[in-house]
Tab-separated table of C-alpha atoms and ligand atoms in Angstrom:
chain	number	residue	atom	x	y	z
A	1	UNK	CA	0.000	0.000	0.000
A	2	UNK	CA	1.586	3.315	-1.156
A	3	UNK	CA	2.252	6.142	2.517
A	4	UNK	CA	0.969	9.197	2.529
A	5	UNK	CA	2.058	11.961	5.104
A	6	UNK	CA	-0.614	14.630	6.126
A	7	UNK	CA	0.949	17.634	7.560
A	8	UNK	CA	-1.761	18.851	9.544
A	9	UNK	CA	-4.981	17.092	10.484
A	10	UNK	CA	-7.406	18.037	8.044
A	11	UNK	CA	-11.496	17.316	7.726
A	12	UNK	CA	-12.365	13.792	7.898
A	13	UNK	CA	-13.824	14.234	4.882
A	14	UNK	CA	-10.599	13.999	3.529
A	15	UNK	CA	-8.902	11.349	5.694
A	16	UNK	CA	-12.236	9.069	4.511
A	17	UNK	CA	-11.149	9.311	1.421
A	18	UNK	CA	-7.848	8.080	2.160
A	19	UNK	CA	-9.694	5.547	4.701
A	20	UNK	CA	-8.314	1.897	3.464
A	21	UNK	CA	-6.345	3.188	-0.163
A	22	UNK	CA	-3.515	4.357	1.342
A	23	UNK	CA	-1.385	3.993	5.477
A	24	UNK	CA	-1.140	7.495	6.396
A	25	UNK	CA	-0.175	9.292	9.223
A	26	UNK	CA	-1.006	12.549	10.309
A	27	UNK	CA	0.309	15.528	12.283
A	28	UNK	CA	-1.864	16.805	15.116
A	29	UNK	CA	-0.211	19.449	17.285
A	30	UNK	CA	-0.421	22.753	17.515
A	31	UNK	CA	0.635	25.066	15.007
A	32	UNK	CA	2.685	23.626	12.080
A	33	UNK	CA	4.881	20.136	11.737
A	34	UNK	CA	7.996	20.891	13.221
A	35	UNK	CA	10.600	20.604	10.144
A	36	UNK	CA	12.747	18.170	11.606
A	37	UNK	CA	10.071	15.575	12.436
A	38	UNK	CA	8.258	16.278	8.772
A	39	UNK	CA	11.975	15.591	7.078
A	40	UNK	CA	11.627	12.394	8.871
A	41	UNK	CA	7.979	11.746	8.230
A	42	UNK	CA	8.616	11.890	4.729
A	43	UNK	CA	11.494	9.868	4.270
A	44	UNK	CA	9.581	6.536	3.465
A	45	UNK	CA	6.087	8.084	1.834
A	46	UNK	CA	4.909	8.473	-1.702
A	47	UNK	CA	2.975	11.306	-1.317
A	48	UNK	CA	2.486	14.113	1.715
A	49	UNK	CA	-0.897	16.717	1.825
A	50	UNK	CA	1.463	19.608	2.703
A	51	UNK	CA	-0.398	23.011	4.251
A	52	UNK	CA	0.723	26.676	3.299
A	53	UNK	CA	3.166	26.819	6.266
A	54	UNK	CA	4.939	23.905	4.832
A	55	UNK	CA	8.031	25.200	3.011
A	56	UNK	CA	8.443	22.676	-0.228
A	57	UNK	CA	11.974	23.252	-1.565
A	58	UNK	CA	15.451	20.716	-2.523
A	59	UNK	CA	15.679	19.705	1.094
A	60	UNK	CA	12.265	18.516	1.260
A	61	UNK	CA	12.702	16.678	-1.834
A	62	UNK	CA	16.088	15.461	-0.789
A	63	UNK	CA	14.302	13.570	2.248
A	64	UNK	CA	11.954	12.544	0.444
A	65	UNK	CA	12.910	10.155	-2.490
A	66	UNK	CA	9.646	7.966	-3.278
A	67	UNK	CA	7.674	11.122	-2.947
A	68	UNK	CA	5.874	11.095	-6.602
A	69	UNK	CA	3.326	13.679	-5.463
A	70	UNK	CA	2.718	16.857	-2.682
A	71	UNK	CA	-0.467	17.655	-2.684
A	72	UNK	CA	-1.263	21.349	-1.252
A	73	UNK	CA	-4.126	22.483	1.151
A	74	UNK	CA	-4.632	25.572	-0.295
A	75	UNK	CA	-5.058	27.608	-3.916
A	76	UNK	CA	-1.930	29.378	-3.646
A	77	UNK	CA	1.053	27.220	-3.952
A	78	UNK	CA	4.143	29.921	-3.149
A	79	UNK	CA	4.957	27.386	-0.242
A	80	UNK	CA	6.187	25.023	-3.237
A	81	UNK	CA	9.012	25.511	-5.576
A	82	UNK	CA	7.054	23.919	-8.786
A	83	UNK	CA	9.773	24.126	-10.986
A	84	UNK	CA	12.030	22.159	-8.682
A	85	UNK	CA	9.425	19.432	-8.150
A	86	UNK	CA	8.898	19.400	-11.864
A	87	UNK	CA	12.730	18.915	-12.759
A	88	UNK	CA	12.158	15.592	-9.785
A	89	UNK	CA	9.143	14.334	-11.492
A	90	UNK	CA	7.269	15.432	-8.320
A	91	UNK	CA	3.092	15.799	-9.448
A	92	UNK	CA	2.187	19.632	-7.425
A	93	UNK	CA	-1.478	20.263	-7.268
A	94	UNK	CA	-3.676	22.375	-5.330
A	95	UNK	CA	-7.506	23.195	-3.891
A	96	UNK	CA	-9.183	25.883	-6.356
A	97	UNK	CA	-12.550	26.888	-7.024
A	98	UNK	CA	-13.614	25.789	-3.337
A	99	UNK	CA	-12.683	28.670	-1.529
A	100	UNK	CA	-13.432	31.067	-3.830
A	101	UNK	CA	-16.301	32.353	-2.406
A	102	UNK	CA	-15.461	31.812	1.083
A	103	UNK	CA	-12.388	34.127	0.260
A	104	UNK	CA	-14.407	36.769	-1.840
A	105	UNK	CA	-16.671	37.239	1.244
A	106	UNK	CA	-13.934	37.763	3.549
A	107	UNK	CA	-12.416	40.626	0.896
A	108	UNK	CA	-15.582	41.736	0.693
A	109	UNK	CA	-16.189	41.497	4.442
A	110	UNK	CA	-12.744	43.409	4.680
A	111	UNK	CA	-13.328	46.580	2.529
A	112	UNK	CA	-16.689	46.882	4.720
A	113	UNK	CA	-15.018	46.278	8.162
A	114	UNK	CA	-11.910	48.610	7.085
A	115	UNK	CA	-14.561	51.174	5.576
A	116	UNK	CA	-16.896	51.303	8.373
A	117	UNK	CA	-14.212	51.213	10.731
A	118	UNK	CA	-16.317	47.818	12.228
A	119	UNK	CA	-13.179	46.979	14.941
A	120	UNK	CA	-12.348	50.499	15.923
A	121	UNK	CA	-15.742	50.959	16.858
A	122	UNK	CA	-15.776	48.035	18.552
A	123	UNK	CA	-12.506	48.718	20.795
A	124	UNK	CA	-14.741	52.139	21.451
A	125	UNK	CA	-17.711	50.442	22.667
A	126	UNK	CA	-16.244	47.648	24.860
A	127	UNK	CA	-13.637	50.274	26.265
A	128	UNK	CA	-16.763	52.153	27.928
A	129	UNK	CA	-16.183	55.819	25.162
A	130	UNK	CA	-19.702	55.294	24.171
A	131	UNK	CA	-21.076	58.355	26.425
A	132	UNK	CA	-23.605	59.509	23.670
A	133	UNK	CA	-24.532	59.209	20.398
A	134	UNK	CA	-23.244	62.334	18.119
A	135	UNK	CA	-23.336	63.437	14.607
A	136	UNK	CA	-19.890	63.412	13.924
A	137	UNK	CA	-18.850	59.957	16.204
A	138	UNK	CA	-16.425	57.115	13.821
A	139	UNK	CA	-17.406	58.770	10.837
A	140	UNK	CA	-16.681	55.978	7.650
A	141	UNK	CA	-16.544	56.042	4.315
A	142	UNK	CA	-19.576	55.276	1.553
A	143	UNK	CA	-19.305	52.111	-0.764
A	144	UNK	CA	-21.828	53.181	-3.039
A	145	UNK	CA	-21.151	54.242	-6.475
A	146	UNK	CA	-17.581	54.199	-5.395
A	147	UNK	CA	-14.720	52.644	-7.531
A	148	UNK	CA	-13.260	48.996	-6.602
A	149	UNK	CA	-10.229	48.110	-8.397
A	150	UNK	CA	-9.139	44.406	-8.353
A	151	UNK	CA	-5.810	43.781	-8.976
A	152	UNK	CA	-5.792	40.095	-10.313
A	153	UNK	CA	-9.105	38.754	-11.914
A	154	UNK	CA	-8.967	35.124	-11.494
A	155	UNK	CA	-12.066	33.681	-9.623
A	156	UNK	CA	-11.718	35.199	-6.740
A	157	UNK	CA	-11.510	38.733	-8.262
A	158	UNK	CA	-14.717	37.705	-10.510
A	159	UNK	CA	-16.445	36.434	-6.677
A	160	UNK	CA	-15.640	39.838	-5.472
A	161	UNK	CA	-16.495	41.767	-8.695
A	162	UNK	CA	-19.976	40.361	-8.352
A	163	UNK	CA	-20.682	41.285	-4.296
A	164	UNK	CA	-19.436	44.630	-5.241
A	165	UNK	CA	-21.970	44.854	-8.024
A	166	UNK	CA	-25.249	44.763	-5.454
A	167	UNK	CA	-23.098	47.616	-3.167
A	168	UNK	CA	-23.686	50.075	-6.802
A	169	UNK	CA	-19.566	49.830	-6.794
A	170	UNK	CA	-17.897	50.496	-10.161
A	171	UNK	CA	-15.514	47.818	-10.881
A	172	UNK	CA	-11.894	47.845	-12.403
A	173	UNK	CA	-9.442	45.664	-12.500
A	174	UNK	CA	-5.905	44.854	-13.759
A	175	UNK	CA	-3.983	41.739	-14.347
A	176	UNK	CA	-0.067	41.309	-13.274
A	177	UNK	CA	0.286	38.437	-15.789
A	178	UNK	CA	-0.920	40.210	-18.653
A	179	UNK	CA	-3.395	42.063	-20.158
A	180	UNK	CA	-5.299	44.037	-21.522
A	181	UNK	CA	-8.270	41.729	-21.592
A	182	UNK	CA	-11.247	42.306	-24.042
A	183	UNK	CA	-13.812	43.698	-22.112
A	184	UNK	CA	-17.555	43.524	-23.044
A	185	UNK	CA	-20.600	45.104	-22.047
A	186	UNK	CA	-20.221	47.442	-18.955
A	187	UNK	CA	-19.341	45.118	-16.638
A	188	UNK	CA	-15.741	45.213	-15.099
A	189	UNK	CA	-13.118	47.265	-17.361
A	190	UNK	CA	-9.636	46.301	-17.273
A	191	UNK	CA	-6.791	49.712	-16.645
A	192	UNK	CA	-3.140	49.971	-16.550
A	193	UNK	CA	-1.390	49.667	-13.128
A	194	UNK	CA	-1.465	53.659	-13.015
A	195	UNK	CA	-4.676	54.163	-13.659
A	196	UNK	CA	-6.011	51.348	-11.147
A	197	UNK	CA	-3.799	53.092	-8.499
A	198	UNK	CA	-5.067	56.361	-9.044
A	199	UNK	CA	-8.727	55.413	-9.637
A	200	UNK	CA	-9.591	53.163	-6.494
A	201	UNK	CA	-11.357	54.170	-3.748
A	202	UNK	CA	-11.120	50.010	-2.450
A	203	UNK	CA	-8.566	48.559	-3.792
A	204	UNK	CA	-8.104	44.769	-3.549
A	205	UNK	CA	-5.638	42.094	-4.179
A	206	UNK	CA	-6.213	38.444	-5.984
A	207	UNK	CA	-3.049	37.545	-7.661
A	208	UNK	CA	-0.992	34.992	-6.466
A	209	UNK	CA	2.392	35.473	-4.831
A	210	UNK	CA	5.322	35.113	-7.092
A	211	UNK	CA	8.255	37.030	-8.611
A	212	UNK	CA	6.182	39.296	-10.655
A	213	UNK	CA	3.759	40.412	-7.898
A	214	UNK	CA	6.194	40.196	-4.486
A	215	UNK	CA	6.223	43.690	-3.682
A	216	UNK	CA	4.076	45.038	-6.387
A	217	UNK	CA	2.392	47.686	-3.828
A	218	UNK	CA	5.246	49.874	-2.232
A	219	UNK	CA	5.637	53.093	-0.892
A	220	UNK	CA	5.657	54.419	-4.618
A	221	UNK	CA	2.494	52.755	-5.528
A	222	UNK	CA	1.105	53.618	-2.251
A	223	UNK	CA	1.262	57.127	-2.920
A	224	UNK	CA	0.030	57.166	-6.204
A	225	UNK	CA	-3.831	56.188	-4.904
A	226	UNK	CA	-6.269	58.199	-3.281
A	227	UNK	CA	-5.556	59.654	0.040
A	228	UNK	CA	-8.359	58.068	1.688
A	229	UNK	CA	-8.449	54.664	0.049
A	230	UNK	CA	-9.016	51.325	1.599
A	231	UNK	CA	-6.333	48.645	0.607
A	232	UNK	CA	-7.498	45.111	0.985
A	233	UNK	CA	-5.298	41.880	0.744
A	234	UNK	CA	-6.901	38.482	1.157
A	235	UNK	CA	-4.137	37.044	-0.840
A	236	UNK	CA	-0.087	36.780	0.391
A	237	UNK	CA	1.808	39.352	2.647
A	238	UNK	CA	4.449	39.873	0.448
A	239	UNK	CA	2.490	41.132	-2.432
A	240	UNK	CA	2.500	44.350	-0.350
A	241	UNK	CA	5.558	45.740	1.431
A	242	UNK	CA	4.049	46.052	4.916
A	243	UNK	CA	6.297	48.267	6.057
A	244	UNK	CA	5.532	51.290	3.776
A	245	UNK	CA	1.898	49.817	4.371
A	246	UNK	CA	2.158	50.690	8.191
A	247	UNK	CA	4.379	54.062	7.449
A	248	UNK	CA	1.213	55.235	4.622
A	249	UNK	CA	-1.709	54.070	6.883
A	250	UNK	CA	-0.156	56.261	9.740
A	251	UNK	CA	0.364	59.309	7.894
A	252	UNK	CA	-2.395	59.085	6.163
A	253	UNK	CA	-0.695	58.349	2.387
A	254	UNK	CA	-4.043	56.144	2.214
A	255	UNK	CA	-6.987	55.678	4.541
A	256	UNK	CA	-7.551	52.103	6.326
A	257	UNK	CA	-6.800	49.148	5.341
A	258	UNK	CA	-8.214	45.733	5.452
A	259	UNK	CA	-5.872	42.370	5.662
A	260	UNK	CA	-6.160	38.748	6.445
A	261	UNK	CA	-2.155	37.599	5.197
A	262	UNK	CA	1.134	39.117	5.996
A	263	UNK	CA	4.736	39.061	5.915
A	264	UNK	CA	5.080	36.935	9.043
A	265	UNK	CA	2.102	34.442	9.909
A	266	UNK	CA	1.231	34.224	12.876
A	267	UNK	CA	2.135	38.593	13.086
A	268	UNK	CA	4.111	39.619	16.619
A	269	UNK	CA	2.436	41.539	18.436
A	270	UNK	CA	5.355	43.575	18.739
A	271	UNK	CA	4.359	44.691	14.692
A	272	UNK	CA	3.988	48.394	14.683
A	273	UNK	CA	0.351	48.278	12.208
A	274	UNK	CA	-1.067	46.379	15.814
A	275	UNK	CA	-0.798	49.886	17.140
A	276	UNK	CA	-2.969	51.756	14.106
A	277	UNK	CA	-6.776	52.302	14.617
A	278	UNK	CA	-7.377	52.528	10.554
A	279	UNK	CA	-6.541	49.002	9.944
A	280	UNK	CA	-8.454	45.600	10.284
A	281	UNK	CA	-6.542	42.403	10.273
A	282	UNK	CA	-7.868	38.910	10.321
A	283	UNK	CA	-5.551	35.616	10.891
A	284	UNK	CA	-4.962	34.138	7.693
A	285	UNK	CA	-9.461	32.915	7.453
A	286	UNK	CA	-10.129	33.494	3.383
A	287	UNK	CA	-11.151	30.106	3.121
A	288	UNK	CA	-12.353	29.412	6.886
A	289	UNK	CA	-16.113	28.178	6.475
A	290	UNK	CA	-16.807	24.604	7.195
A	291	UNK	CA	-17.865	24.283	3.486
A	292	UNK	CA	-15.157	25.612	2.252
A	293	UNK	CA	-12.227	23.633	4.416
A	294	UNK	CA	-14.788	19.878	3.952
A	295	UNK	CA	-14.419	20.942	0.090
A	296	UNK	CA	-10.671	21.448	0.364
A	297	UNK	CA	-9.623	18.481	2.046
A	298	UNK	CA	-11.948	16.187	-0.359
A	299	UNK	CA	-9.844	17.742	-3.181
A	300	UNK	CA	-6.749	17.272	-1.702
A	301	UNK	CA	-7.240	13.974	-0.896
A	302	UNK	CA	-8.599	13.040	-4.134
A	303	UNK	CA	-5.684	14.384	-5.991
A	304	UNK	CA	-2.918	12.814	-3.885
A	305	UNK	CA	-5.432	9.479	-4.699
A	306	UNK	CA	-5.733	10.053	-8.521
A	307	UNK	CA	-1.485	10.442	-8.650
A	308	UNK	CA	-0.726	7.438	-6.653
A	309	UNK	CA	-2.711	5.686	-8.375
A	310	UNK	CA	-1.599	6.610	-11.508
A	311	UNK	CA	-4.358	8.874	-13.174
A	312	UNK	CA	-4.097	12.779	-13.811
A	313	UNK	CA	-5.447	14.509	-11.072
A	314	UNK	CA	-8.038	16.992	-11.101
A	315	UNK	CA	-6.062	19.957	-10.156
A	316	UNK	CA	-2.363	19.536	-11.540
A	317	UNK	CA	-0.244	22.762	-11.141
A	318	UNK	CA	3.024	21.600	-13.129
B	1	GLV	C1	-5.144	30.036	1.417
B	1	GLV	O1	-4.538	31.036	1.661
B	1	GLV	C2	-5.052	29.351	0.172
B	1	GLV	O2	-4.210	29.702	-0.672
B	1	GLV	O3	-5.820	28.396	-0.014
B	2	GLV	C1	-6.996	31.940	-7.469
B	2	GLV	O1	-6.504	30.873	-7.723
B	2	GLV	C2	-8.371	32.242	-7.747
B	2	GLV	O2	-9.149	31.292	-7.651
B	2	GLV	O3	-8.665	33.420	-8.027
């Protein structure tokens, strides 16, 4: 019977699936596999269900020689080096389409939150300032008829492009890979990386990670948009540079912002944007409904299954 490692316990929907096809064995601590315990792990399997915090590179590989296939618990797939797994023979797939929505409602959740100013008004409340309702008290930003710009329009962006449609937003977007897309009707319009800059009010990020897009929003960029515009990023830290983030939100460069993924996961608390009132930050949840993670772990599962047993699978990445 071919091994499978899972790097963190996921659904039993998942783990049913692998139920009597494959032996696995699972990690189920807290936070992620430590590294020297998952080189071990994965000295004698043919195929481990890595997570995002599981760092696929030549040392993985290197302990790993029967490995024929990683399959990853997540869309984005930055945690794997696919060209290094492809020059191994090493099958990389991944979960999308399942978490789209779950993700798009968190961005979407975000740019409200962020716009609204939902958790400083909170921290008001609960820290007894409420004396009396007044006129000018946590004052927020409208959404209507006000200009989203999506930078990536993959499924996610589309998921968000529609929720923003029934708040009477007008939609942009641009693409990092390429572009410019043929447009038709009057629904979203693709723009140039200027002109998406320096036309959002929201502006909101669904590219994946990788060399073209690490660092695409710096301090330059950051000063190019609006001065009270609400940055939103659902997808990986390093597609903004946080620290000109926390510098821009202070002085007010832009207005709020709205995150779920950073540099660093978990964040220290020691992080300097902890101690801003104009941004909201999440821990990592795009994809955190039961639906979505149930979906996720079937997929995974059925990928690793299709490889090892010698079929394409359903989601191939290389
Ligand atoms: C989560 O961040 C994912 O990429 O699935
Ligand atoms: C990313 O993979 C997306 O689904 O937009």
């Amino acid at each position: 019977m071919n091994k499978v490692y899972v790097c963190h316990k996921i659904p039993e929907a998942g783990l049913n699936l692998l139920n009597g096809k494959v032996e696995y064995r699972c990690w189920d601590g807290d936070g992620p596999v430590p590294r020297d315990l998952l080189l071990k792990e994965i000295s004698d399997v043919d195929g481990v269900i890595t997570m995002l915090t599981e760092k696929v590179d030549s040392e993985f590989f290197d302990n790993a020689p029967n490995v024929k296939v990683v399959s990853n618990y997540a869309v984005g797939y930055n945690n794997v080096d696919v060209e290094e797994a492809t020059s191994r023979g090493v099958k990389i797939t991944n979960t999308p389409g399942v978490l789209t929505e779950a993700t798009a409602d968190i961005a979407f959740g975000l740019l409200v939150a962020a716009s609204r100013r939902f958790t400083e008004a909170e921290r008001y409340l609960r820290s007894g300032k409420w004396t009396c309702w007044h006129p000018t008290m946590l004052l927020g930003r409208e959404i209507f008829g006000k200009t989203l710009g999506l930078i990536g329009f993959g499924r996610i962006g589309k998921a968000v492009a529609r929720r923003a449609s029934g708040f009477g937003m007008k939609v942009i977007y641009h693409t990092p890979s390429g572009g410019p897309a043929t447009d038709q009707g009057d629904g979203p319009r693709w723009v140039s990386f200027e002109e998406i800059l320096e036309k959002s009010d929201y502006l909101s990020l669904h590219c994946p990670l990788n060399d073209r897009t690490r660092g695409l929003i710096g301090k330059k960029e950051l000063e190019r948009m609006k001065p009270d515009a609400v940055l939103v990023n659902t997808s990986r830290g390093p597609v903004v540079d946080q620290t000109s983030l926390y510098e821009s939100l202070r002085d007010g460069v832009i207005g709020a912002a709205g995150l779920d993924v950073y540099d660093e996961e978990p964040i220290s608390l020691e992080d300097p944007l902890l101690s801003l009132e104009n941004v909201v930050m999440l821990p990592h949840i795009g994809s955190a409904t039961r639906e979505a993670r149930d979906a996720m772990a079937t997929m995974a599962a059925s990928n690793m299954l299709d490889v090892l047993e010698g079929k394409e699978p359903r989601n191939p990445v290389n």
